[in-house]
Amino acid sequence: MPGRKELPSTLKRSPKKAQETWIKTHDSAVEEYGEGERAHRTAFGSLKHSFEKVGDHWEPKKQKGPSDKQSEKTGAAARRGGKTEEGVDANASKTHLRDVARTLDIRGRSTMSKSELVEAIKKANRKKTAAAR
């Protein structure tokens, strides 16, 4: 399976179900669109419906669904691209985002707005992923 060889490092540290979701979607997208960025975007889009990035790995979401405004788009609108929240479940409740921020030991989380929490989590995720490489 080509997807297994291209598995991103964050997924290598994630549950088997997350890995299988990404691999299956990636391989299907390669058959449909060919190898490249589109196959990777499709695989991550599928992954983000069931998992969220926490630190240097992916964890199952309590509730399935799109994780951000870009994930909600379909068809041509989705292919045009746009800003993503890098695996953070921006559609989750503020309480959930505070819990994730607590897990990542983000300071000042109790006074942050929802959008500030999302940005702080994205920054912490990038830092933890870089450190894990």
Short mmCIF file of N, CA, C and O in Angstrom, two decimals:
data_model
loop_
_atom_site.label_atom_id
_atom_site.label_comp_id
_atom_site.label_asym_id
_atom_site.label_seq_id
_atom_site.Cartn_x
_atom_site.Cartn_y
_atom_site.Cartn_z
N MET A 1 0.84 -1.19 0.00
CA MET A 1 0.00 0.00 0.00
C MET A 1 0.88 1.25 0.00
O MET A 1 1.67 1.44 0.92
N PRO A 2 0.73 2.13 -0.99
CA PRO A 2 1.54 3.34 -1.03
C PRO A 2 1.32 4.25 0.18
O PRO A 2 2.23 4.87 0.67
N GLY A 3 0.09 4.32 0.68
CA GLY A 3 -0.22 5.18 1.82
C GLY A 3 0.56 4.81 3.06
O GLY A 3 0.97 5.67 3.83
N ARG A 4 0.78 3.54 3.26
CA ARG A 4 1.52 3.07 4.44
C ARG A 4 2.96 3.60 4.41
O ARG A 4 3.52 3.94 5.44
N LYS A 5 3.53 3.69 3.22
CA LYS A 5 4.91 4.17 3.07
C LYS A 5 4.99 5.69 3.28
O LYS A 5 6.04 6.20 3.64
N GLU A 6 3.89 6.38 3.03
CA GLU A 6 3.88 7.84 3.11
C GLU A 6 3.22 8.36 4.39
O GLU A 6 2.95 9.54 4.51
N LEU A 7 2.99 7.49 5.33
CA LEU A 7 2.30 7.86 6.57
C LEU A 7 3.06 8.97 7.30
O LEU A 7 4.24 8.82 7.62
N PRO A 8 2.42 10.11 7.54
CA PRO A 8 3.07 11.21 8.25
C PRO A 8 3.48 10.81 9.67
O PRO A 8 2.84 9.95 10.29
N SER A 9 4.52 11.44 10.18
CA SER A 9 5.06 11.08 11.50
C SER A 9 4.02 11.24 12.61
O SER A 9 4.00 10.45 13.55
N THR A 10 3.15 12.24 12.50
CA THR A 10 2.14 12.42 13.55
C THR A 10 1.18 11.24 13.59
O THR A 10 0.69 10.89 14.66
N LEU A 11 0.94 10.62 12.46
CA LEU A 11 0.05 9.46 12.42
C LEU A 11 0.75 8.20 12.90
O LEU A 11 0.11 7.30 13.42
N LYS A 12 2.06 8.14 12.75
CA LYS A 12 2.81 6.99 13.25
C LYS A 12 2.71 6.90 14.77
O LYS A 12 2.84 5.83 15.34
N ARG A 13 2.46 8.04 15.43
CA ARG A 13 2.33 8.09 16.89
C ARG A 13 0.86 8.07 17.33
O ARG A 13 0.57 8.34 18.48
N SER A 14 -0.03 7.79 16.41
CA SER A 14 -1.47 7.85 16.66
C SER A 14 -2.09 6.47 16.69
O SER A 14 -1.46 5.49 16.28
N PRO A 15 -3.35 6.38 17.15
CA PRO A 15 -4.03 5.08 17.19
C PRO A 15 -4.11 4.42 15.81
O PRO A 15 -4.13 5.10 14.77
N LYS A 16 -4.16 3.11 15.81
CA LYS A 16 -4.22 2.32 14.57
C LYS A 16 -5.41 2.76 13.70
O LYS A 16 -5.29 2.83 12.49
N LYS A 17 -6.54 3.05 14.32
CA LYS A 17 -7.73 3.47 13.57
C LYS A 17 -7.46 4.75 12.78
O LYS A 17 -7.88 4.88 11.62
N ALA A 18 -6.72 5.70 13.37
CA ALA A 18 -6.37 6.94 12.66
C ALA A 18 -5.46 6.62 11.48
O ALA A 18 -5.64 7.16 10.38
N GLN A 19 -4.50 5.75 11.70
CA GLN A 19 -3.59 5.35 10.63
C GLN A 19 -4.35 4.70 9.49
O GLN A 19 -4.14 5.03 8.31
N GLU A 20 -5.23 3.77 9.81
CA GLU A 20 -6.00 3.06 8.79
C GLU A 20 -6.93 4.00 8.02
O GLU A 20 -7.09 3.85 6.81
N THR A 21 -7.53 4.96 8.72
CA THR A 21 -8.40 5.94 8.05
C THR A 21 -7.60 6.72 7.01
O THR A 21 -8.03 6.88 5.87
N TRP A 22 -6.44 7.21 7.42
CA TRP A 22 -5.60 8.00 6.51
C TRP A 22 -5.13 7.16 5.33
O TRP A 22 -5.21 7.58 4.18
N ILE A 23 -4.64 5.96 5.60
CA ILE A 23 -4.10 5.09 4.55
C ILE A 23 -5.18 4.73 3.54
O ILE A 23 -4.98 4.83 2.33
N LYS A 24 -6.33 4.31 4.03
CA LYS A 24 -7.42 3.88 3.14
C LYS A 24 -7.87 5.05 2.25
O LYS A 24 -8.04 4.88 1.04
N THR A 25 -8.05 6.22 2.85
CA THR A 25 -8.49 7.38 2.07
C THR A 25 -7.41 7.81 1.09
O THR A 25 -7.70 8.13 -0.06
N HIS A 26 -6.17 7.82 1.55
CA HIS A 26 -5.05 8.21 0.69
C HIS A 26 -4.96 7.30 -0.54
O HIS A 26 -4.86 7.77 -1.67
N ASP A 27 -5.01 6.00 -0.31
CA ASP A 27 -4.88 5.05 -1.41
C ASP A 27 -6.03 5.19 -2.41
O ASP A 27 -5.84 5.11 -3.62
N SER A 28 -7.22 5.41 -1.89
CA SER A 28 -8.38 5.61 -2.75
C SER A 28 -8.22 6.90 -3.56
O SER A 28 -8.52 6.94 -4.77
N ALA A 29 -7.74 7.96 -2.92
CA ALA A 29 -7.54 9.23 -3.60
C ALA A 29 -6.45 9.13 -4.66
O ALA A 29 -6.54 9.75 -5.73
N VAL A 30 -5.40 8.35 -4.41
CA VAL A 30 -4.35 8.14 -5.40
C VAL A 30 -4.92 7.47 -6.63
O VAL A 30 -4.60 7.85 -7.77
N GLU A 31 -5.79 6.49 -6.44
CA GLU A 31 -6.43 5.81 -7.58
C GLU A 31 -7.28 6.80 -8.37
O GLU A 31 -7.32 6.74 -9.60
N GLU A 32 -7.97 7.68 -7.67
CA GLU A 32 -8.89 8.62 -8.31
C GLU A 32 -8.17 9.81 -8.94
O GLU A 32 -8.47 10.20 -10.07
N TYR A 33 -7.23 10.44 -8.20
CA TYR A 33 -6.61 11.69 -8.64
C TYR A 33 -5.14 11.58 -8.99
O TYR A 33 -4.55 12.52 -9.50
N GLY A 34 -4.51 10.48 -8.65
CA GLY A 34 -3.07 10.35 -8.86
C GLY A 34 -2.32 10.74 -7.58
O GLY A 34 -2.88 11.35 -6.68
N GLU A 35 -1.05 10.38 -7.54
CA GLU A 35 -0.21 10.68 -6.38
C GLU A 35 0.02 12.18 -6.29
O GLU A 35 0.10 12.86 -7.30
N GLY A 36 0.11 12.69 -5.07
CA GLY A 36 0.43 14.11 -4.90
C GLY A 36 -0.35 14.78 -3.80
O GLY A 36 -0.98 14.13 -2.95
N GLU A 37 -0.30 16.09 -3.84
CA GLU A 37 -0.89 16.92 -2.79
C GLU A 37 -2.38 16.67 -2.61
O GLU A 37 -2.88 16.63 -1.49
N ARG A 38 -3.10 16.49 -3.71
CA ARG A 38 -4.54 16.30 -3.61
C ARG A 38 -4.89 15.04 -2.84
O ARG A 38 -5.82 15.03 -2.02
N ALA A 39 -4.14 13.98 -3.05
CA ALA A 39 -4.38 12.74 -2.31
C ALA A 39 -4.12 12.94 -0.82
O ALA A 39 -4.87 12.45 0.03
N HIS A 40 -3.07 13.68 -0.50
CA HIS A 40 -2.75 13.96 0.91
C HIS A 40 -3.83 14.83 1.56
O HIS A 40 -4.27 14.57 2.68
N ARG A 41 -4.28 15.87 0.85
CA ARG A 41 -5.33 16.75 1.37
C ARG A 41 -6.62 15.97 1.61
O ARG A 41 -7.29 16.15 2.63
N THR A 42 -6.94 15.08 0.68
CA THR A 42 -8.14 14.26 0.81
C THR A 42 -8.05 13.36 2.04
O THR A 42 -9.00 13.23 2.81
N ALA A 43 -6.88 12.74 2.22
CA ALA A 43 -6.68 11.84 3.37
C ALA A 43 -6.78 12.60 4.69
O ALA A 43 -7.42 12.13 5.63
N PHE A 44 -6.16 13.77 4.76
CA PHE A 44 -6.24 14.55 6.00
C PHE A 44 -7.66 15.06 6.22
O PHE A 44 -8.13 15.11 7.36
N GLY A 45 -8.36 15.42 5.15
CA GLY A 45 -9.75 15.86 5.29
C GLY A 45 -10.61 14.78 5.90
O GLY A 45 -11.43 15.04 6.78
N SER A 46 -10.42 13.56 5.45
CA SER A 46 -11.18 12.42 5.99
C SER A 46 -10.80 12.18 7.45
O SER A 46 -11.67 11.96 8.30
N LEU A 47 -9.52 12.23 7.74
CA LEU A 47 -9.03 12.01 9.10
C LEU A 47 -9.64 13.01 10.08
O LEU A 47 -10.05 12.66 11.19
N LYS A 48 -9.71 14.28 9.66
CA LYS A 48 -10.19 15.35 10.55
C LYS A 48 -11.66 15.23 10.92
O LYS A 48 -12.11 15.88 11.84
N HIS A 49 -12.41 14.40 10.22
CA HIS A 49 -13.82 14.21 10.57
C HIS A 49 -13.98 13.32 11.80
O HIS A 49 -14.99 13.39 12.49
N SER A 50 -12.97 12.49 12.08
CA SER A 50 -13.06 11.56 13.21
C SER A 50 -11.98 11.77 14.27
O SER A 50 -12.08 11.24 15.36
N PHE A 51 -10.93 12.51 13.92
CA PHE A 51 -9.79 12.69 14.83
C PHE A 51 -9.39 14.15 14.90
O PHE A 51 -9.65 14.91 13.97
N GLU A 52 -8.73 14.53 16.00
CA GLU A 52 -8.19 15.87 16.13
C GLU A 52 -6.74 15.77 16.56
O GLU A 52 -6.34 14.82 17.23
N LYS A 53 -5.95 16.75 16.15
CA LYS A 53 -4.53 16.73 16.50
C LYS A 53 -4.36 17.33 17.89
O LYS A 53 -4.84 18.42 18.19
N VAL A 54 -3.68 16.58 18.74
CA VAL A 54 -3.37 17.02 20.10
C VAL A 54 -1.88 16.78 20.31
O VAL A 54 -1.44 15.64 20.42
N GLY A 55 -1.11 17.86 20.31
CA GLY A 55 0.33 17.72 20.45
C GLY A 55 0.93 17.12 19.20
O GLY A 55 0.73 17.63 18.10
N ASP A 56 1.63 16.00 19.35
CA ASP A 56 2.34 15.39 18.23
C ASP A 56 1.64 14.16 17.66
O ASP A 56 2.25 13.36 16.99
N HIS A 57 0.33 14.02 17.95
CA HIS A 57 -0.40 12.85 17.47
C HIS A 57 -1.89 13.20 17.30
O HIS A 57 -2.31 14.30 17.62
N TRP A 58 -2.64 12.24 16.79
CA TRP A 58 -4.08 12.42 16.56
C TRP A 58 -4.86 11.59 17.57
O TRP A 58 -4.49 10.45 17.85
N GLU A 59 -5.95 12.17 18.10
CA GLU A 59 -6.81 11.47 19.06
C GLU A 59 -8.25 11.46 18.53
O GLU A 59 -8.66 12.40 17.84
N PRO A 60 -9.01 10.41 18.86
CA PRO A 60 -10.41 10.35 18.40
C PRO A 60 -11.24 11.50 18.97
O PRO A 60 -11.06 11.90 20.11
N LYS A 61 -12.12 12.03 18.11
CA LYS A 61 -13.05 13.07 18.56
C LYS A 61 -14.25 12.40 19.22
O LYS A 61 -14.61 11.28 18.85
N LYS A 62 -14.86 13.07 20.16
CA LYS A 62 -16.06 12.53 20.81
C LYS A 62 -17.23 12.48 19.82
O LYS A 62 -18.06 11.61 19.89
N GLN A 63 -17.26 13.46 18.93
CA GLN A 63 -18.35 13.54 17.97
C GLN A 63 -17.77 13.75 16.57
O GLN A 63 -16.95 14.66 16.36
N LYS A 64 -18.17 12.92 15.62
CA LYS A 64 -17.66 13.02 14.26
C LYS A 64 -18.24 14.25 13.57
O LYS A 64 -19.34 14.68 13.86
N GLY A 65 -17.47 14.78 12.65
CA GLY A 65 -17.93 15.91 11.85
C GLY A 65 -16.76 16.79 11.45
O GLY A 65 -15.63 16.58 11.90
N PRO A 66 -17.03 17.79 10.60
CA PRO A 66 -15.96 18.67 10.14
C PRO A 66 -15.32 19.41 11.31
O PRO A 66 -15.99 19.78 12.27
N SER A 67 -14.01 19.65 11.20
CA SER A 67 -13.29 20.27 12.30
C SER A 67 -13.12 21.78 12.15
O SER A 67 -12.78 22.45 13.11
N ASP A 68 -13.34 22.29 10.96
CA ASP A 68 -13.18 23.74 10.74
C ASP A 68 -13.97 24.14 9.49
O ASP A 68 -14.56 23.30 8.82
N LYS A 69 -13.96 25.43 9.18
CA LYS A 69 -14.73 25.93 8.04
C LYS A 69 -14.28 25.30 6.71
O LYS A 69 -15.10 24.99 5.86
N GLN A 70 -12.98 25.08 6.55
CA GLN A 70 -12.48 24.46 5.32
C GLN A 70 -12.99 23.03 5.18
O GLN A 70 -13.35 22.60 4.10
N SER A 71 -13.06 22.30 6.29
CA SER A 71 -13.53 20.91 6.26
C SER A 71 -15.02 20.81 5.93
O SER A 71 -15.49 19.76 5.51
N GLU A 72 -15.75 21.90 6.13
CA GLU A 72 -17.19 21.91 5.84
C GLU A 72 -17.46 22.06 4.35
O GLU A 72 -18.54 21.74 3.87
N LYS A 73 -16.48 22.56 3.60
CA LYS A 73 -16.66 22.80 2.17
C LYS A 73 -16.63 21.48 1.40
O LYS A 73 -16.00 20.52 1.81
N THR A 74 -17.30 21.48 0.24
CA THR A 74 -17.30 20.31 -0.64
C THR A 74 -17.06 20.76 -2.07
O THR A 74 -17.16 21.94 -2.40
N GLY A 75 -16.76 19.80 -2.92
CA GLY A 75 -16.63 20.05 -4.36
C GLY A 75 -15.58 21.09 -4.71
O GLY A 75 -14.49 21.12 -4.13
N ALA A 76 -15.92 21.95 -5.66
CA ALA A 76 -14.98 22.94 -6.17
C ALA A 76 -14.52 23.90 -5.07
O ALA A 76 -13.36 24.32 -5.04
N ALA A 77 -15.41 24.25 -4.17
CA ALA A 77 -15.04 25.16 -3.07
C ALA A 77 -13.94 24.55 -2.21
O ALA A 77 -13.01 25.24 -1.80
N ALA A 78 -14.03 23.28 -1.95
CA ALA A 78 -13.00 22.59 -1.14
C ALA A 78 -11.68 22.53 -1.90
O ALA A 78 -10.61 22.71 -1.31
N ARG A 79 -11.74 22.29 -3.19
CA ARG A 79 -10.52 22.18 -3.99
C ARG A 79 -9.78 23.51 -4.14
O ARG A 79 -8.58 23.54 -4.36
N ARG A 80 -10.52 24.62 -4.02
CA ARG A 80 -9.87 25.94 -4.10
C ARG A 80 -8.97 26.18 -2.88
O ARG A 80 -8.14 27.06 -2.89
N GLY A 81 -9.17 25.40 -1.86
CA GLY A 81 -8.32 25.53 -0.67
C GLY A 81 -8.80 26.62 0.25
O GLY A 81 -9.85 27.22 0.06
N GLY A 82 -8.00 26.88 1.23
CA GLY A 82 -8.33 27.90 2.22
C GLY A 82 -7.62 27.58 3.52
O GLY A 82 -6.92 26.58 3.64
N LYS A 83 -7.81 28.44 4.48
CA LYS A 83 -7.16 28.29 5.78
C LYS A 83 -7.78 27.13 6.55
O LYS A 83 -9.00 27.03 6.64
N THR A 84 -6.93 26.27 7.08
CA THR A 84 -7.41 25.20 7.95
C THR A 84 -6.93 25.49 9.36
O THR A 84 -6.08 26.36 9.58
N GLU A 85 -7.46 24.75 10.30
CA GLU A 85 -7.03 24.90 11.69
C GLU A 85 -6.02 23.83 12.08
O GLU A 85 -5.81 23.54 13.25
N GLU A 86 -5.39 23.22 11.06
CA GLU A 86 -4.27 22.29 11.25
C GLU A 86 -4.60 21.11 12.16
O GLU A 86 -3.77 20.66 12.94
N GLY A 87 -5.81 20.62 12.05
CA GLY A 87 -6.20 19.44 12.83
C GLY A 87 -6.86 19.75 14.16
O GLY A 87 -7.37 18.86 14.83
N VAL A 88 -6.86 21.03 14.56
CA VAL A 88 -7.56 21.42 15.79
C VAL A 88 -9.05 21.43 15.50
O VAL A 88 -9.49 21.93 14.47
N ASP A 89 -9.85 20.86 16.38
CA ASP A 89 -11.30 20.81 16.19
C ASP A 89 -11.91 22.15 16.59
O ASP A 89 -12.41 22.32 17.69
N ALA A 90 -11.84 23.12 15.67
CA ALA A 90 -12.33 24.46 15.94
C ALA A 90 -13.85 24.50 16.12
O ALA A 90 -14.38 25.47 16.66
N ASN A 91 -14.55 23.46 15.70
CA ASN A 91 -16.01 23.41 15.87
C ASN A 91 -16.40 22.83 17.23
O ASN A 91 -17.58 22.76 17.55
N ALA A 92 -15.42 22.40 18.02
CA ALA A 92 -15.69 21.85 19.35
C ALA A 92 -16.07 22.99 20.29
O ALA A 92 -15.85 24.18 20.00
N SER A 93 -16.59 22.62 21.44
CA SER A 93 -16.98 23.63 22.43
C SER A 93 -15.74 24.29 23.02
O SER A 93 -14.63 23.74 23.00
N LYS A 94 -15.95 25.46 23.60
CA LYS A 94 -14.87 26.17 24.26
C LYS A 94 -14.34 25.35 25.43
O LYS A 94 -13.13 25.31 25.68
N THR A 95 -15.23 24.66 26.11
CA THR A 95 -14.83 23.80 27.23
C THR A 95 -13.88 22.71 26.75
O THR A 95 -12.85 22.44 27.39
N HIS A 96 -14.22 22.08 25.64
CA HIS A 96 -13.35 21.04 25.09
C HIS A 96 -11.98 21.62 24.72
O HIS A 96 -10.94 21.02 25.01
N LEU A 97 -11.98 22.78 24.08
CA LEU A 97 -10.72 23.40 23.69
C LEU A 97 -9.88 23.75 24.92
O LEU A 97 -8.66 23.59 24.90
N ARG A 98 -10.53 24.18 25.99
CA ARG A 98 -9.79 24.45 27.24
C ARG A 98 -9.18 23.16 27.78
O ARG A 98 -8.06 23.16 28.30
N ASP A 99 -9.92 22.06 27.69
CA ASP A 99 -9.39 20.76 28.14
C ASP A 99 -8.16 20.36 27.33
O ASP A 99 -7.17 19.87 27.88
N VAL A 100 -8.22 20.55 26.01
CA VAL A 100 -7.07 20.24 25.16
C VAL A 100 -5.90 21.15 25.53
O VAL A 100 -4.76 20.70 25.65
N ALA A 101 -6.20 22.44 25.75
CA ALA A 101 -5.15 23.39 26.14
C ALA A 101 -4.53 22.98 27.48
O ALA A 101 -3.31 23.12 27.67
N ARG A 102 -5.34 22.47 28.39
CA ARG A 102 -4.81 21.99 29.68
C ARG A 102 -3.87 20.81 29.45
O ARG A 102 -2.79 20.74 30.02
N THR A 103 -4.28 19.87 28.59
CA THR A 103 -3.45 18.72 28.25
C THR A 103 -2.10 19.17 27.70
O THR A 103 -1.07 18.57 28.01
N LEU A 104 -2.10 20.23 26.92
CA LEU A 104 -0.88 20.74 26.29
C LEU A 104 -0.16 21.75 27.19
O LEU A 104 0.85 22.32 26.77
N ASP A 105 -0.68 21.99 28.38
CA ASP A 105 -0.09 22.90 29.37
C ASP A 105 0.08 24.32 28.82
O ASP A 105 1.13 24.94 28.96
N ILE A 106 -0.99 24.82 28.19
CA ILE A 106 -0.97 26.17 27.63
C ILE A 106 -1.36 27.16 28.73
O ILE A 106 -2.42 27.04 29.34
N ARG A 107 -0.49 28.13 28.97
CA ARG A 107 -0.72 29.12 30.02
C ARG A 107 -1.75 30.17 29.55
O ARG A 107 -1.79 30.52 28.39
N GLY A 108 -2.55 30.65 30.48
CA GLY A 108 -3.52 31.70 30.19
C GLY A 108 -4.78 31.22 29.51
O GLY A 108 -5.61 32.02 29.07
N ARG A 109 -4.97 29.91 29.44
CA ARG A 109 -6.10 29.34 28.70
C ARG A 109 -7.45 29.76 29.27
O ARG A 109 -8.43 29.89 28.54
N SER A 110 -7.53 29.99 30.57
CA SER A 110 -8.82 30.30 31.20
C SER A 110 -9.37 31.66 30.78
O SER A 110 -10.57 31.89 30.85
N THR A 111 -8.51 32.55 30.31
CA THR A 111 -8.98 33.88 29.89
C THR A 111 -9.05 34.04 28.37
O THR A 111 -9.40 35.10 27.88
N MET A 112 -8.71 32.98 27.64
CA MET A 112 -8.68 33.06 26.18
C MET A 112 -10.08 32.89 25.58
O MET A 112 -10.90 32.15 26.10
N SER A 113 -10.28 33.57 24.45
CA SER A 113 -11.50 33.37 23.67
C SER A 113 -11.35 32.05 22.91
O SER A 113 -10.26 31.46 22.86
N LYS A 114 -12.43 31.62 22.27
CA LYS A 114 -12.39 30.36 21.52
C LYS A 114 -11.35 30.43 20.40
O LYS A 114 -10.55 29.52 20.22
N SER A 115 -11.32 31.52 19.66
CA SER A 115 -10.35 31.64 18.55
C SER A 115 -8.92 31.72 19.09
O SER A 115 -7.99 31.19 18.45
N GLU A 116 -8.72 32.34 20.24
CA GLU A 116 -7.38 32.37 20.84
C GLU A 116 -6.95 30.98 21.29
O GLU A 116 -5.78 30.61 21.15
N LEU A 117 -7.89 30.20 21.81
CA LEU A 117 -7.58 28.82 22.20
C LEU A 117 -7.15 28.00 20.99
O LEU A 117 -6.16 27.27 21.04
N VAL A 118 -7.89 28.14 19.89
CA VAL A 118 -7.55 27.40 18.66
C VAL A 118 -6.14 27.77 18.21
O VAL A 118 -5.32 26.89 17.90
N GLU A 119 -5.81 29.06 18.18
CA GLU A 119 -4.48 29.50 17.76
C GLU A 119 -3.39 28.99 18.71
O GLU A 119 -2.33 28.55 18.26
N ALA A 120 -3.64 29.04 20.01
CA ALA A 120 -2.66 28.57 20.99
C ALA A 120 -2.44 27.06 20.86
O ALA A 120 -1.31 26.58 20.97
N ILE A 121 -3.51 26.32 20.62
CA ILE A 121 -3.39 24.86 20.44
C ILE A 121 -2.60 24.55 19.17
O ILE A 121 -1.73 23.67 19.16
N LYS A 122 -2.89 25.27 18.08
CA LYS A 122 -2.15 25.06 16.83
C LYS A 122 -0.65 25.30 17.06
O LYS A 122 0.18 24.50 16.63
N LYS A 123 -0.33 26.36 17.77
CA LYS A 123 1.08 26.68 18.05
C LYS A 123 1.73 25.59 18.90
O LYS A 123 2.85 25.15 18.61
N ALA A 124 1.03 25.15 19.93
CA ALA A 124 1.56 24.08 20.80
C ALA A 124 1.72 22.78 20.02
O ALA A 124 2.71 22.06 20.20
N ASN A 125 0.75 22.47 19.14
CA ASN A 125 0.85 21.26 18.32
C ASN A 125 2.08 21.30 17.42
O ASN A 125 2.82 20.31 17.31
N ARG A 126 2.31 22.46 16.77
CA ARG A 126 3.49 22.59 15.91
C ARG A 126 4.77 22.37 16.69
O ARG A 126 5.68 21.68 16.23
N LYS A 127 4.83 22.97 17.87
CA LYS A 127 6.03 22.86 18.71
C LYS A 127 6.28 21.41 19.15
O LYS A 127 7.39 20.90 19.07
N LYS A 128 5.21 20.72 19.59
CA LYS A 128 5.36 19.33 20.03
C LYS A 128 5.73 18.41 18.86
O LYS A 128 6.52 17.49 19.02
N THR A 129 5.15 18.65 17.70
CA THR A 129 5.46 17.83 16.52
C THR A 129 6.92 18.02 16.12
O THR A 129 7.61 17.06 15.82
N ALA A 130 7.38 19.26 16.12
CA ALA A 130 8.78 19.54 15.76
C ALA A 130 9.73 18.85 16.76
O ALA A 130 10.75 18.29 16.35
N ALA A 131 9.39 18.90 18.02
CA ALA A 131 10.23 18.29 19.05
C ALA A 131 10.26 16.76 18.92
O ALA A 131 11.26 16.13 19.23
N ALA A 132 9.17 16.18 18.44
CA ALA A 132 9.09 14.72 18.31
C ALA A 132 9.86 14.19 17.11
O ALA A 132 10.17 13.00 17.05
N ARG A 133 10.18 15.04 16.17
CA ARG A 133 10.89 14.60 14.96
C ARG A 133 12.31 14.43 15.26
O ARG A 133 13.19 14.18 15.50
#
